[in-house]
Amino acid sequence: MIGTPPLSDLFADDPGRAERYVVEAGDLRIDYSKQPLNDDVLADLLERARDAGVESRRDAMFAGEHINVTEDRAVLHTALRAPRDAVVEADGENVVPDVHEVLDAMSAFADRVRADDRITDVVNIGIGGSDLGPAMAAQALEAFGHPRITCHFVSNVDGADIHRTLQRVEPASTLFIVASKTFGTIETLTNARTARSWLVEALGDDAVADHFVAVSTNAERVAEFGIDTANMFGFWDWVGGRYSVDSAIGLSLMILIGPDGFRAFLDGFHTIDEHFRTAPLEQNAPVLLGMIGIHHSDDLGRDTKAVLPYAQELARFPAYLQQLDMESNGKQVTLDGDLVAGDTGPIVWGEPGTNGQHAFYQLLHQGTRIVPVDFIGFATPNHPYRNHHDLLMSNLFAQAEALAFGRRNPDEPHRNFPGDRPSTLILADRLTPSVLGQLIALYEHIVFVQGTVWGINSFDQWGVELGKELANRITPELTGDPDPTQHDTSTNNAIAWYRARRST
Ligand code: F6P
């Protein structure tokens, strides 16, 4: 690996840098000139991407090979946004007709709900990938939403979540979408049962058919739960939960922004899929940004990454990316089962600007840790207050400038800004459904590139299983007969403390 001089020197010595280190992908303009790169480092990084087989693994993913080896599954979220006439095969079958059949059914249903004045509220009950995507996107695209419809998202098994939502809606005007790939997730089933009881208490058993639909891959469990599978929208095991916002899991979003808006959202993904699939590595945004992340992690020892959208509507985007990135690449073994040699996925976090500026940016500017940043901004807002937007964007540009170039103040060390702090600037004209799809696909493929270089399986999530299993064991111990003394002493004591105090 080759190190680089400070950013101020890189810019001073290379006047063409700001033009050269920009890549366009769809409607996104991505400026990575404030990253610790020169042509040699970049060439080295792209060489490493080639050596790691990024291109062949990418092609294998698009071709429906079972690259998710621990679950022996294809990884085909890209088929969810393929146009109607595309051919994408999984296990020898073209899946595109099935994808569009479900999209058509969703569209007809969404149109019906949008036209039905009795429905004012849609409550999506799901968690993880069955919540974060639609929740994030519904907030991001509220400006494109149906004026009568409000979407709510209930995910946490903490009863406070469903309680708060049920207090805000009326049974007769609420549609519940129970969204769960497996339909076996305890949080979702618990929340769904509570919602169903609440509805039945007000409107009777017969109301369930009109007020509950399901989104799942598991028809049997949906039926067992008591939702007619005629009111179910399906998807497939080759769609990972955190890659599923563009499947039927996006039903709440489709109801909010309409089938045309949802199609534009999918087309945005597809634009970046095509870019990722066809652009040469030197011009390939997910490859470039993925390899810049590899440089930070593997070469420079940086273990976190901040994503800072200068758009209040993207407030949940960092949380969405946390699942996308950390559940995908938070892995310690390679595809062969060996321990990885170095670190893998970064800790992803962030908040919208300018709020973050008055909270954690102090550390970004003068702390001892260097945090690589992705800034996201738009030329035109989805609100009428242009003066606010000019202020917002001036802050965005100022922060990237201040981080990169700092300000020397040798006489007053506390006012010294060292600079040389890296950022990427991702800009687009406006946050539309298409642009949001493009942004999500960009990050999906960045995660893919990095997972490939680290030689890990980005598409399983075994790490979440142990906690689930232990919780299942502890649940009866909190209230009933099982002897709650079979754990370590700390856990035993905590359970005993809770048993002694829990209110009935
Ligand atoms: O947390 C683990 C996980 O399996 C996620 O990957 C998934 O998105 C989430 O749980 C929800 O799963 P399901 O959609 O099956 O309810």
XYZ file of C-alpha atoms in Angstrom, residues 6-487:
482
model
C -2.001 15.534 3.193
C -5.089 16.528 1.209
C -3.949 20.164 1.064
C -0.753 19.073 -0.737
C -2.624 16.697 -3.005
C -4.900 19.547 -4.126
C -2.057 22.066 -4.438
C 0.067 19.725 -6.545
C -2.698 18.478 -8.802
C -5.065 21.165 -10.120
C -7.074 18.616 -12.145
C -7.842 16.499 -9.119
C -11.343 17.832 -8.436
C -12.392 17.090 -12.027
C -10.651 13.745 -12.250
C -11.853 12.206 -9.008
C -15.540 12.561 -9.742
C -17.724 9.754 -10.983
C -21.270 9.975 -12.273
C -23.647 7.092 -11.770
C -27.232 7.635 -12.857
C -28.247 10.964 -11.340
C -25.576 10.831 -8.664
C -22.479 13.006 -8.838
C -19.869 11.511 -6.564
C -16.807 13.555 -5.711
C -14.097 11.484 -4.014
C -11.312 14.012 -4.486
C -11.174 14.662 -0.722
C -10.097 11.077 -0.100
C -6.469 10.123 0.615
C -5.752 9.025 -2.943
C -3.535 9.721 -5.882
C -3.359 7.849 -9.163
C -0.924 5.282 -7.750
C -3.079 4.468 -4.731
C -6.142 4.266 -6.931
C -4.442 1.948 -9.401
C -3.290 -0.232 -6.513
C -6.815 -0.381 -5.065
C -8.371 -1.284 -8.408
C -5.746 -3.951 -8.876
C -6.716 -5.391 -5.521
C -10.385 -5.371 -6.557
C -9.479 -7.282 -9.726
C -7.295 -9.738 -7.815
C -10.118 -10.372 -5.359
C -12.396 -11.296 -8.265
C -14.892 -8.467 -7.797
C -15.915 -8.629 -11.442
C -16.427 -12.386 -11.598
C -18.258 -12.511 -8.272
C -20.452 -9.597 -9.364
C -21.293 -11.487 -12.542
C -21.991 -14.619 -10.510
C -24.417 -12.668 -8.320
C -26.274 -11.212 -11.309
C -26.351 -14.688 -12.910
C -28.125 -16.207 -9.918
C -25.298 -18.446 -8.740
C -25.549 -19.592 -5.140
C -23.008 -17.136 -3.787
C -24.679 -17.240 -0.353
C -22.892 -20.463 0.434
C -23.840 -20.978 4.073
C -27.533 -20.905 3.130
C -26.967 -22.336 -0.349
C -28.953 -19.557 -1.994
C -28.787 -17.233 -4.942
C -28.550 -13.507 -4.179
C -30.850 -11.843 -6.637
C -32.236 -8.630 -5.207
C -31.167 -7.132 -8.544
C -33.955 -9.188 -10.196
C -36.533 -7.339 -8.095
C -35.927 -4.175 -10.069
C -35.326 -5.719 -13.472
C -37.634 -4.500 -16.251
C -40.536 -6.715 -17.277
C -38.777 -8.069 -20.376
C -35.505 -8.960 -18.623
C -34.410 -12.543 -18.073
C -32.816 -13.401 -14.737
C -32.467 -17.043 -13.881
C -32.405 -18.635 -10.460
C -31.897 -22.388 -10.505
C -32.691 -22.535 -14.196
C -35.927 -20.515 -14.050
C -36.545 -16.976 -15.179
C -37.732 -15.204 -12.024
C -38.707 -11.903 -13.665
C -42.285 -12.941 -14.558
C -42.884 -13.923 -10.898
C -41.419 -10.629 -9.713
C -43.751 -8.672 -11.984
C -46.747 -10.789 -11.084
C -46.273 -9.791 -7.446
C -45.604 -6.172 -8.415
C -48.844 -6.146 -10.414
C -50.795 -7.593 -7.493
C -49.218 -5.042 -5.146
C -50.046 -2.236 -7.584
C -53.693 -3.261 -7.865
C -53.941 -3.495 -4.085
C -52.128 -0.184 -3.532
C -54.446 1.542 -6.006
C -57.456 0.125 -4.185
C -56.231 1.339 -0.811
C -55.327 4.755 -2.195
C -58.816 5.074 -3.671
C -60.563 3.922 -0.491
C -61.408 6.956 1.606
C -62.054 4.766 4.620
C -58.347 3.952 5.005
C -56.209 6.751 6.387
C -53.434 4.848 8.189
C -51.169 1.989 7.192
C -49.258 0.215 9.947
C -46.336 -1.928 8.829
C -45.414 -4.501 11.462
C -41.968 -5.971 10.821
C -38.407 -5.723 12.061
C -34.901 -5.484 10.615
C -35.090 -5.719 6.860
C -38.870 -5.979 7.080
C -39.009 -2.560 8.723
C -35.942 -0.406 8.167
C -36.229 -0.143 4.384
C -39.883 0.872 4.108
C -39.650 2.995 7.279
C -36.624 4.866 5.973
C -38.040 5.259 2.459
C -41.533 6.324 3.584
C -39.938 9.127 5.572
C -37.564 10.016 2.760
C -40.356 10.222 0.191
C -43.139 11.704 2.264
C -43.276 14.652 -0.139
C -44.431 12.207 -2.832
C -47.010 10.570 -0.567
C -50.771 10.350 -0.817
C -52.175 13.248 1.211
C -54.729 11.091 3.048
C -52.397 8.268 4.026
C -50.006 8.125 6.951
C -47.616 5.187 7.278
C -46.584 3.951 10.708
C -43.911 1.398 11.458
C -43.945 -0.876 14.473
C -40.889 -3.045 14.984
C -39.769 -3.335 18.589
C -41.103 -6.100 20.816
C -41.139 -3.377 23.454
C -44.884 -2.875 23.900
C -44.305 0.863 23.955
C -43.900 0.747 20.190
C -47.249 -0.836 19.294
C -48.999 0.983 22.153
C -47.891 4.367 20.878
C -49.053 3.546 17.360
C -52.404 2.057 18.343
C -53.143 5.193 20.318
C -52.788 7.222 17.139
C -54.966 5.228 14.785
C -58.603 4.095 14.609
C -59.512 0.460 13.915
C -61.934 1.207 11.084
C -59.473 3.354 9.125
C -56.292 1.298 9.612
C -54.677 -1.294 7.386
C -52.057 -3.549 8.998
C -49.290 -5.072 6.908
C -47.529 -7.897 8.697
C -44.142 -8.064 6.999
C -41.830 -10.946 7.750
C -39.730 -13.002 5.385
C -39.877 -16.046 7.646
C -43.114 -15.230 9.475
C -41.395 -16.704 12.489
C -39.882 -13.577 14.026
C -41.027 -13.259 17.623
C -41.144 -9.452 17.640
C -43.313 -9.273 14.556
C -45.672 -12.064 15.538
C -46.116 -10.609 19.016
C -46.883 -7.146 17.648
C -49.185 -8.595 14.994
C -51.154 -10.578 17.593
C -51.544 -7.488 19.753
C -52.739 -5.463 16.768
C -55.165 -8.193 15.767
C -56.669 -8.384 19.280
C -57.044 -4.608 19.307
C -58.837 -4.704 15.963
C -61.040 -7.678 16.849
C -62.042 -6.078 20.120
C -63.302 -3.031 18.249
C -64.687 -4.526 15.041
C -65.001 -8.285 15.559
C -63.297 -11.294 13.967
C -64.624 -10.653 10.491
C -62.702 -7.396 10.237
C -59.338 -9.190 10.154
C -59.706 -10.133 6.486
C -60.236 -6.492 5.472
C -57.659 -4.942 7.750
C -54.710 -7.362 7.679
C -52.452 -8.374 4.822
C -49.163 -10.237 4.976
C -45.855 -10.008 3.154
C -43.773 -13.143 3.438
C -42.015 -16.047 1.773
C -43.831 -18.482 4.068
C -47.477 -19.012 3.064
C -47.978 -21.829 5.557
C -47.127 -19.702 8.559
C -49.170 -16.784 7.223
C -52.208 -19.085 7.066
C -51.415 -20.468 10.532
C -51.404 -16.938 11.865
C -54.895 -16.439 10.471
C -54.313 -14.273 7.421
C -55.890 -15.627 4.248
C -53.061 -16.268 1.757
C -55.213 -14.498 -0.835
C -54.199 -11.386 1.132
C -50.505 -12.242 1.050
C -47.787 -10.793 -1.159
C -44.871 -13.121 -1.644
C -41.172 -12.950 -2.262
C -38.395 -15.494 -2.441
C -35.522 -16.971 -0.464
C -33.042 -15.317 -2.838
C -34.017 -11.910 -1.410
C -32.087 -11.170 1.775
C -34.056 -9.310 4.443
C -31.810 -6.253 4.323
C -32.055 -6.240 0.521
C -35.853 -6.485 0.442
C -37.237 -2.935 0.440
C -37.671 -3.319 -3.311
C -39.720 -6.533 -2.898
C -43.265 -6.826 -1.522
C -41.711 -5.685 1.764
C -42.038 -2.217 0.190
C -45.859 -2.508 0.056
C -46.427 0.269 2.618
C -44.146 2.523 0.587
C -45.999 1.656 -2.599
C -49.328 2.532 -0.972
C -47.833 5.837 0.139
C -46.143 6.941 -3.103
C -48.284 4.963 -5.557
C -47.333 2.224 -8.013
C -45.771 4.725 -10.454
C -43.628 6.210 -7.707
C -42.598 2.708 -6.627
C -41.697 1.812 -10.225
C -39.535 4.943 -10.410
C -37.908 3.819 -7.138
C -37.157 0.392 -8.659
C -35.898 1.961 -11.885
C -33.464 3.995 -9.787
C -32.018 0.788 -8.327
C -31.837 -0.726 -11.782
C -29.907 2.245 -13.156
C -27.179 1.672 -10.584
C -27.307 -2.116 -11.082
C -26.557 -1.553 -14.745
C -23.817 0.910 -13.911
C -22.246 -1.544 -11.471
C -22.560 -4.408 -13.943
C -21.111 -2.602 -16.967
C -18.937 0.383 -16.046
C -15.182 -0.181 -16.167
C -13.724 -0.381 -12.686
C -12.071 3.057 -13.072
C -15.521 4.607 -13.594
C -17.517 2.261 -11.420
C -18.943 4.127 -8.430
C -19.612 1.158 -6.109
C -16.169 -0.253 -6.901
C -14.406 3.069 -6.341
C -16.241 3.840 -3.100
C -15.977 0.248 -1.938
C -12.233 0.245 -2.486
C -11.837 3.626 -0.780
C -13.532 1.992 2.221
C -11.099 -0.920 1.954
C -8.225 1.578 1.922
C -9.510 3.206 5.109
C -10.101 -0.100 6.832
C -7.245 -2.301 5.668
C -4.482 0.236 5.031
C -5.239 3.103 7.387
C -6.836 1.207 10.287
C -10.048 3.229 10.379
C -12.885 1.283 11.867
C -15.874 3.558 11.531
C -17.694 5.398 8.794
C -20.147 8.280 9.169
C -22.954 8.822 6.676
C -24.223 12.374 6.991
C -27.201 13.253 4.809
C -27.974 16.947 4.519
C -31.656 16.124 4.108
C -33.899 15.765 7.115
C -36.032 13.259 5.205
C -33.046 10.891 5.188
C -32.936 10.812 8.985
C -33.334 7.013 9.006
C -30.869 6.414 6.174
C -27.871 5.851 8.499
C -29.909 3.327 10.527
C -30.908 1.599 7.307
C -27.265 1.441 6.236
C -26.279 0.067 9.626
C -28.262 -3.074 8.910
C -27.245 -3.198 5.260
C -23.543 -2.882 5.995
C -23.065 -4.279 9.493
C -25.345 -7.308 9.124
C -23.749 -8.022 5.745
C -20.092 -7.472 6.481
C -19.837 -7.848 10.257
C -18.226 -11.255 9.757
C -15.151 -12.968 11.147
C -14.738 -15.966 8.878
C -14.036 -16.235 5.174
C -16.053 -18.184 2.638
C -13.775 -21.130 3.439
C -14.523 -20.891 7.142
C -11.091 -19.562 8.105
C -10.695 -16.576 10.403
C -10.258 -13.399 8.353
C -6.793 -11.888 8.455
C -7.763 -8.319 9.350
C -10.849 -6.292 10.076
C -14.084 -6.482 8.101
C -17.106 -4.168 7.978
C -16.872 -0.720 9.527
C -19.109 0.602 12.282
C -21.601 2.726 10.357
C -23.373 5.632 11.962
C -24.687 9.099 11.243
C -27.301 11.788 11.620
C -28.646 14.417 9.282
C -26.794 17.692 8.969
C -26.884 20.263 10.372
C -28.017 18.584 13.607
C -24.887 16.473 13.846
C -22.729 19.594 13.575
C -23.967 20.651 17.002
C -23.359 17.249 18.498
C -20.498 15.023 17.329
C -18.713 17.025 14.612
C -16.305 18.359 17.254
C -14.725 14.896 17.268
C -14.672 14.809 13.472
C -12.752 18.092 13.334
C -10.418 17.913 16.301
C -10.678 14.435 17.816
C -7.812 11.986 17.748
C -9.681 9.499 15.548
C -10.095 10.012 11.834
C -13.629 9.215 10.697
C -14.210 8.850 6.944
C -17.436 10.613 6.020
C -19.999 10.314 3.237
C -21.862 13.592 2.781
C -25.147 13.489 0.843
C -26.913 16.585 -0.483
C -29.408 17.822 -3.075
C -29.692 20.903 -5.291
C -33.424 21.332 -4.852
C -35.395 20.595 -1.689
C -38.789 18.934 -1.435
C -40.101 21.898 0.578
C -40.744 25.528 -0.348
C -38.142 27.176 1.922
C -35.265 27.903 -0.459
C -33.459 30.133 2.036
C -33.272 27.219 4.467
C -31.872 25.033 1.740
C -29.123 27.480 0.803
C -28.091 27.591 4.450
C -28.182 23.803 4.679
C -26.065 23.318 1.582
C -23.549 25.986 2.541
C -23.052 24.069 5.766
C -22.550 20.845 3.877
C -19.897 22.310 1.587
C -18.255 24.120 4.509
C -17.979 20.973 6.584
C -16.327 18.992 3.810
C -13.918 21.884 3.197
C -13.120 22.371 6.883
C -12.515 18.670 7.441
C -10.207 18.376 4.444
C -8.180 21.551 4.771
C -8.570 22.642 8.392
C -7.035 25.863 9.603
C -3.592 26.167 11.149
C -3.424 28.074 14.407
C -0.106 27.346 16.107
C -0.579 30.103 18.715
C -3.844 28.742 20.016
C -3.734 24.941 19.880
C -7.382 24.635 20.924
C -8.305 26.593 17.803
C -6.106 24.516 15.540
C -7.950 22.502 12.893
C -5.531 19.902 11.557
C -7.556 19.074 8.417
C -6.664 16.086 6.221
C -9.933 14.439 7.233
C -11.477 12.518 4.364
C -14.940 12.741 2.893
C -16.898 11.764 -0.193
C -19.544 14.128 -1.506
C -22.608 12.517 -3.059
C -24.915 15.004 -4.787
C -28.099 14.774 -6.838
C -30.627 17.257 -8.130
C -33.451 16.250 -5.838
C -34.435 13.427 -3.509
C -36.970 11.632 -5.714
C -38.102 7.986 -5.612
C -35.614 7.213 -8.376
C -32.726 8.965 -6.655
C -33.463 7.167 -3.387
C -33.387 3.843 -5.260
C -30.063 4.861 -6.781
C -28.595 5.745 -3.396
C -29.666 2.457 -1.832
C -28.329 0.402 -4.742
C -25.051 2.316 -4.590
C -24.553 1.295 -0.969
C -25.732 -2.279 -1.588
C -23.025 -2.701 -4.178
C -20.368 -0.949 -2.090
C -21.080 -3.529 0.620
C -20.847 -6.273 -2.014
C -17.451 -5.067 -3.266
C -16.036 -4.893 0.239
C -17.413 -8.296 1.230
C -15.793 -9.747 -1.873
C -12.406 -8.230 -1.099
C -12.564 -9.528 2.464
C -13.588 -12.941 1.153
C -16.644 -13.176 3.414
C -20.279 -14.096 2.859
C -22.182 -10.793 2.946
C -25.533 -12.539 2.660
C -25.995 -14.583 5.808
C -26.501 -13.353 9.400
C -25.785 -16.231 11.752
C -24.502 -13.779 14.336
C -28.021 -12.809 15.356
C -29.093 -16.371 16.156
C -27.475 -17.040 19.531
C -29.141 -14.081 21.233
C -32.527 -15.142 19.851
C -32.030 -18.692 21.127
C -31.032 -17.576 24.607
C -33.966 -15.145 24.814
C -36.329 -17.993 23.954
C -34.847 -19.963 26.822
C -35.036 -17.089 29.285
C -38.606 -15.967 28.476
C -40.371 -18.747 30.462
C -37.823 -18.391 33.249
C -38.965 -14.829 33.898
C -42.459 -15.853 34.849
C -42.881 -19.576 35.245
C -41.505 -22.766 36.637
C -38.243 -23.462 34.833
C -35.289 -23.172 37.146
C -33.672 -19.854 36.280
C -30.313 -20.761 37.726
C -28.764 -22.464 34.754
C -26.878 -19.454 33.438
